[in-house]
Backbone as ProteinMPNN parsed JSONL, in Angstrom:
{"seq_chain_A": "YPTVPVVVVDDSRVPNTRYYLQDNSHLTYVYAGFDFGLAAGRNKMLEYVKTKFFLLLDDDFVIDDTFRMEAFLDVLLDSDVTLVG", "coords_chain_A": {"N_chain_A": [[-8.715, -45.739, -50.939], [-7.845, -44.433, -48.456], [-6.317, -42.297, -47.447], [-6.44, -40.196, -49.145], [-7.115, -36.799, -49.696], [-10.359, -35.53, -49.074], [-13.135, -33.597, -50.051], [-16.282, -32.76, -49.058], [-19.118, -31.338, -50.271], [-22.083, -30.4, -49.149], [-25.42, -30.152, -50.075], [-27.848, -30.769, -49.078], [-31.242, -30.826, -47.781], [-31.312, -30.917, -44.989], [-28.465, -30.63, -43.051], [-26.173, -33.316, -43.003], [-24.146, -34.418, -41.042], [-23.265, -36.575, -39.532], [-21.905, -38.759, -40.648], [-19.621, -37.644, -41.583], [-18.18, -36.144, -39.747], [-16.723, -37.694, -38.041], [-13.708, -39.241, -36.892], [-11.974, -38.167, -39.178], [-9.444, -37.022, -40.483], [-8.556, -36.464, -42.999], [-10.676, -35.459, -44.332], [-12.78, -32.826, -45.441], [-15.651, -31.153, -44.591], [-18.308, -29.323, -45.947], [-21.11, -27.426, -45.54], [-23.332, -26.241, -47.832], [-25.832, -25.163, -48.103], [-29.303, -25.635, -48.888], [-30.023, -27.194, -51.971], [-27.958, -26.069, -53.523], [-26.687, -26.284, -55.986], [-25.045, -27.781, -58.835], [-22.819, -26.612, -60.305], [-22.19, -24.438, -58.635], [-21.6, -25.866, -56.322], [-19.346, -27.289, -57.166], [-17.568, -25.152, -57.593], [-17.417, -24.151, -54.984], [-16.222, -26.359, -53.736], [-13.729, -26.294, -54.988], [-12.523, -24.184, -53.698], [-11.387, -25.371, -51.523], [-9.638, -27.293, -52.41], [-6.382, -28.475, -52.519], [-4.629, -29.796, -54.067], [-2.97, -30.856, -57.119], [-4.618, -32.147, -58.957], [-8.131, -33.029, -59.164], [-10.995, -35.037, -58.347], [-14.215, -35.089, -59.327], [-17.248, -35.971, -57.982], [-20.662, -36.831, -58.024], [-23.522, -37.366, -55.841], [-24.571, -39.813, -56.646], [-22.59, -41.36, -57.716], [-20.399, -44.162, -57.592], [-17.605, -45.527, -56.059], [-15.891, -48.38, -56.424], [-14.15, -51.52, -55.759], [-13.001, -51.967, -58.224], [-12.168, -49.639, -59.306], [-9.487, -47.653, -60.418], [-7.504, -45.282, -59.494], [-4.957, -44.651, -60.229], [-4.834, -45.123, -62.985], [-6.249, -42.962, -64.068], [-4.535, -40.905, -63.247], [-2.211, -41.613, -64.664], [-2.985, -41.069, -67.33], [-3.423, -38.292, -67.159], [-0.868, -37.377, -66.431], [0.803, -38.33, -68.432], [0.076, -37.24, -70.861], [-1.303, -34.504, -72.831], [-3.901, -33.933, -72.105], [-6.594, -32.403, -70.304], [-8.795, -33.199, -68.959], [-10.302, -36.061, -67.686], [-12.54, -38.697, -68.042]], "CA_chain_A": [[-7.826, -44.584, -50.862], [-8.215, -43.83, -47.168], [-5.535, -41.116, -47.079], [-6.63, -39.159, -50.16], [-7.955, -35.708, -49.177], [-11.735, -35.524, -49.575], [-13.965, -32.445, -49.715], [-17.701, -33.027, -49.261], [-19.974, -30.147, -50.275], [-23.424, -30.925, -48.882], [-26.506, -29.2, -50.329], [-29.097, -31.424, -48.695], [-32.199, -29.983, -47.049], [-30.846, -30.905, -43.606], [-27.07, -31.072, -43.028], [-26.024, -34.678, -42.511], [-22.729, -34.466, -40.675], [-22.914, -37.718, -38.679], [-20.951, -39.643, -41.323], [-18.448, -36.903, -42.02], [-17.449, -35.471, -38.686], [-16.036, -38.634, -37.171], [-12.259, -39.025, -36.929], [-11.559, -38.173, -40.578], [-8.571, -35.864, -40.633], [-8.349, -36.218, -44.43], [-11.947, -35.046, -44.904], [-13.315, -31.494, -45.164], [-17.096, -31.112, -44.817], [-18.814, -27.962, -46.139], [-22.545, -27.362, -45.813], [-23.485, -25.109, -48.738], [-27.212, -24.697, -48.141], [-30.175, -26.509, -49.673], [-30.129, -27.107, -53.434], [-26.923, -25.096, -53.88], [-26.437, -26.408, -57.421], [-23.835, -28.524, -59.188], [-21.699, -25.718, -60.639], [-21.832, -23.693, -57.423], [-20.966, -26.831, -55.428], [-17.987, -27.533, -57.68], [-16.761, -23.957, -57.315], [-17.191, -24.126, -53.529], [-15.248, -27.409, -53.458], [-12.41, -25.87, -55.466], [-11.931, -23.287, -52.697], [-10.729, -26.194, -50.51], [-8.711, -28.23, -53.037], [-4.985, -28.043, -52.409], [-3.855, -30.729, -54.877], [-2.874, -30.507, -58.539], [-5.772, -32.737, -59.631], [-9.263, -33.369, -58.31], [-11.985, -35.944, -58.895], [-15.527, -34.573, -58.969], [-18.271, -37.009, -57.95], [-21.984, -36.469, -57.505], [-23.924, -38.317, -54.802], [-24.965, -41.111, -57.184], [-21.399, -42.058, -58.202], [-19.915, -45.195, -56.679], [-16.231, -45.982, -56.239], [-15.782, -49.734, -55.878], [-12.784, -52.056, -55.769], [-12.454, -52.041, -59.589], [-11.68, -48.303, -59.668], [-8.037, -47.489, -60.319], [-7.155, -43.876, -59.61], [-3.667, -44.575, -60.898], [-5.068, -45.06, -64.435], [-6.579, -41.563, -64.354], [-3.307, -40.126, -63.083], [-1.316, -41.923, -65.782], [-3.443, -40.318, -68.499], [-3.182, -36.868, -66.926], [0.562, -37.083, -66.353], [1.525, -38.774, -69.624], [-0.491, -36.644, -72.069], [-1.647, -33.103, -72.608], [-5.319, -33.773, -71.83], [-6.85, -31.72, -69.036], [-10.001, -33.758, -68.36], [-10.432, -37.496, -67.883], [-13.848, -39.15, -67.564]], "C_chain_A": [[-8.093, -43.809, -49.573], [-7.418, -42.592, -46.783], [-5.657, -39.988, -48.096], [-7.51, -38.058, -49.567], [-9.317, -35.699, -49.861], [-12.419, -34.243, -49.115], [-15.4, -32.823, -50.045], [-18.429, -31.697, -49.185], [-21.413, -30.656, -50.242], [-24.463, -29.841, -49.171], [-27.86, -29.842, -50.026], [-29.98, -30.463, -47.893], [-31.77, -29.822, -45.59], [-29.398, -31.393, -43.609], [-26.944, -32.456, -42.384], [-24.559, -34.916, -42.169], [-22.333, -35.737, -39.944], [-21.903, -38.649, -39.328], [-19.623, -38.946, -41.582], [-17.598, -36.356, -40.892], [-16.867, -36.424, -37.649], [-14.544, -38.356, -37.311], [-11.74, -39.169, -38.36], [-10.702, -36.948, -40.849], [-8.312, -35.525, -42.104], [-9.59, -35.643, -45.1], [-12.339, -33.631, -44.465], [-14.784, -31.508, -45.529], [-17.546, -29.658, -44.888], [-20.314, -28.054, -46.399], [-22.804, -26.085, -46.608], [-24.885, -24.517, -48.739], [-28.019, -25.524, -49.124], [-30.177, -26.164, -51.16], [-29.173, -26.057, -54.001], [-26.611, -25.113, -55.374], [-25.1, -27.044, -57.728], [-22.649, -27.605, -59.462], [-21.244, -24.93, -59.413], [-21.136, -24.608, -56.418], [-19.544, -27.141, -55.853], [-17.086, -26.349, -57.362], [-16.45, -23.83, -55.825], [-16.138, -25.156, -53.151], [-13.844, -26.969, -53.851], [-11.736, -24.878, -54.523], [-11.098, -24.068, -51.674], [-9.7, -27.161, -51.087], [-7.303, -27.661, -52.99], [-4.065, -28.95, -53.22], [-3.873, -30.292, -56.338], [-4.095, -30.991, -59.315], [-6.898, -32.941, -58.639], [-10.219, -34.269, -59.078], [-13.335, -35.468, -58.398], [-16.555, -35.69, -59.081], [-19.566, -36.434, -57.419], [-22.409, -37.571, -56.537], [-24.363, -39.672, -55.339], [-23.797, -41.857, -57.839], [-20.951, -43.056, -57.14], [-18.474, -45.537, -57.049], [-16.161, -47.371, -55.605], [-14.359, -50.247, -56.048], [-12.204, -52.248, -57.174], [-11.894, -50.7, -60.052], [-10.179, -48.222, -59.447], [-7.669, -46.036, -60.569], [-5.843, -43.7, -60.365], [-3.825, -44.463, -62.416], [-5.434, -43.638, -64.859], [-5.322, -40.703, -64.284], [-2.325, -40.372, -64.222], [-1.696, -41.126, -67.024], [-3.134, -38.836, -68.331], [-1.699, -36.51, -66.965], [1.317, -37.382, -67.643], [0.962, -38.22, -70.929], [-0.788, -35.177, -71.803], [-3.157, -32.892, -72.479], [-5.491, -33.097, -70.472], [-8.07, -32.258, -68.307], [-10.065, -35.23, -68.702], [-11.77, -37.913, -67.316], [-14.009, -40.629, -67.715]], "O_chain_A": [[-8.519, -42.655, -49.613], [-7.819, -41.888, -45.856], [-5.042, -38.935, -47.928], [-8.555, -38.359, -48.991], [-9.411, -35.843, -51.08], [-12.308, -33.846, -47.955], [-15.704, -33.168, -51.187], [-18.372, -31.006, -48.168], [-21.89, -31.267, -51.198], [-24.409, -28.753, -48.599], [-28.876, -29.504, -50.633], [-29.521, -29.434, -47.399], [-31.853, -28.731, -45.026], [-29.126, -32.477, -44.124], [-27.544, -32.722, -41.342], [-23.829, -35.546, -42.933], [-21.138, -35.963, -39.75], [-21.112, -39.274, -38.622], [-18.606, -39.61, -41.781], [-16.403, -36.128, -41.076], [-16.556, -36.025, -36.527], [-14.17, -37.298, -37.819], [-11.135, -40.184, -38.705], [-11.186, -35.951, -41.385], [-7.892, -34.411, -42.414], [-9.573, -35.367, -46.299], [-12.246, -33.282, -43.289], [-15.135, -31.841, -46.661], [-17.219, -28.855, -44.014], [-20.742, -28.686, -47.364], [-22.535, -24.983, -46.13], [-25.098, -23.459, -49.33], [-27.47, -26.056, -50.089], [-30.313, -25.004, -51.549], [-29.55, -25.258, -54.858], [-26.305, -24.074, -55.959], [-24.135, -26.875, -56.982], [-21.574, -27.808, -58.897], [-20.045, -24.774, -59.183], [-20.197, -24.191, -55.74], [-18.644, -27.246, -55.019], [-15.957, -26.534, -56.908], [-15.342, -23.444, -55.451], [-15.257, -24.872, -52.339], [-12.88, -27.238, -53.133], [-10.513, -24.74, -54.543], [-10.211, -23.505, -51.034], [-8.959, -27.789, -50.33], [-7.066, -26.515, -53.371], [-2.844, -28.878, -53.074], [-4.69, -29.463, -56.741], [-4.554, -30.313, -60.234], [-6.671, -33.019, -57.432], [-10.244, -34.261, -60.309], [-13.584, -35.443, -57.193], [-16.717, -36.288, -60.145], [-19.566, -35.644, -56.475], [-21.733, -38.594, -56.424], [-24.517, -40.608, -54.555], [-24.014, -42.898, -58.459], [-21.108, -42.82, -55.942], [-18.168, -45.803, -58.212], [-16.349, -47.519, -54.397], [-13.465, -49.495, -56.437], [-11.048, -52.646, -57.313], [-11.219, -50.632, -61.079], [-9.664, -48.666, -58.421], [-7.537, -45.609, -61.716], [-5.652, -42.704, -61.062], [-3.035, -43.78, -63.067], [-4.977, -43.165, -65.9], [-5.079, -39.873, -65.16], [-1.676, -39.438, -64.693], [-0.827, -40.569, -67.696], [-2.639, -38.195, -69.258], [-1.325, -35.456, -67.478], [2.347, -36.767, -67.922], [1.337, -38.689, -72.004], [-0.559, -34.668, -70.705], [-3.644, -31.787, -72.718], [-4.63, -33.21, -69.6], [-8.363, -31.845, -67.185], [-9.905, -35.614, -69.86], [-12.108, -37.517, -66.201], [-15.054, -41.176, -67.36]]}, "name": "protein", "num_of_chains": 1, "seq": "YPTVPVVVVDDSRVPNTRYYLQDNSHLTYVYAGFDFGLAAGRNKMLEYVKTKFFLLLDDDFVIDDTFRMEAFLDVLLDSDVTLVG"}
């Protein structure tokens, strides 16, 4: 999903921008400060989200070629659930 908007909230000890600040016009990088916290990081990320839905991932989540974002969207659009996991 190379054109999907991405927001990275980094709370590492040392900001690691080398992977994020290349030519990635779809990516927003935010350094939040060391050990910012999961809930605070999510809230910070939401300040930058401009889409109807968002996918929250921690640094140990992996999206591989078996992931189908469309399946998540189908559930959200075709039912009255508000959270898909």
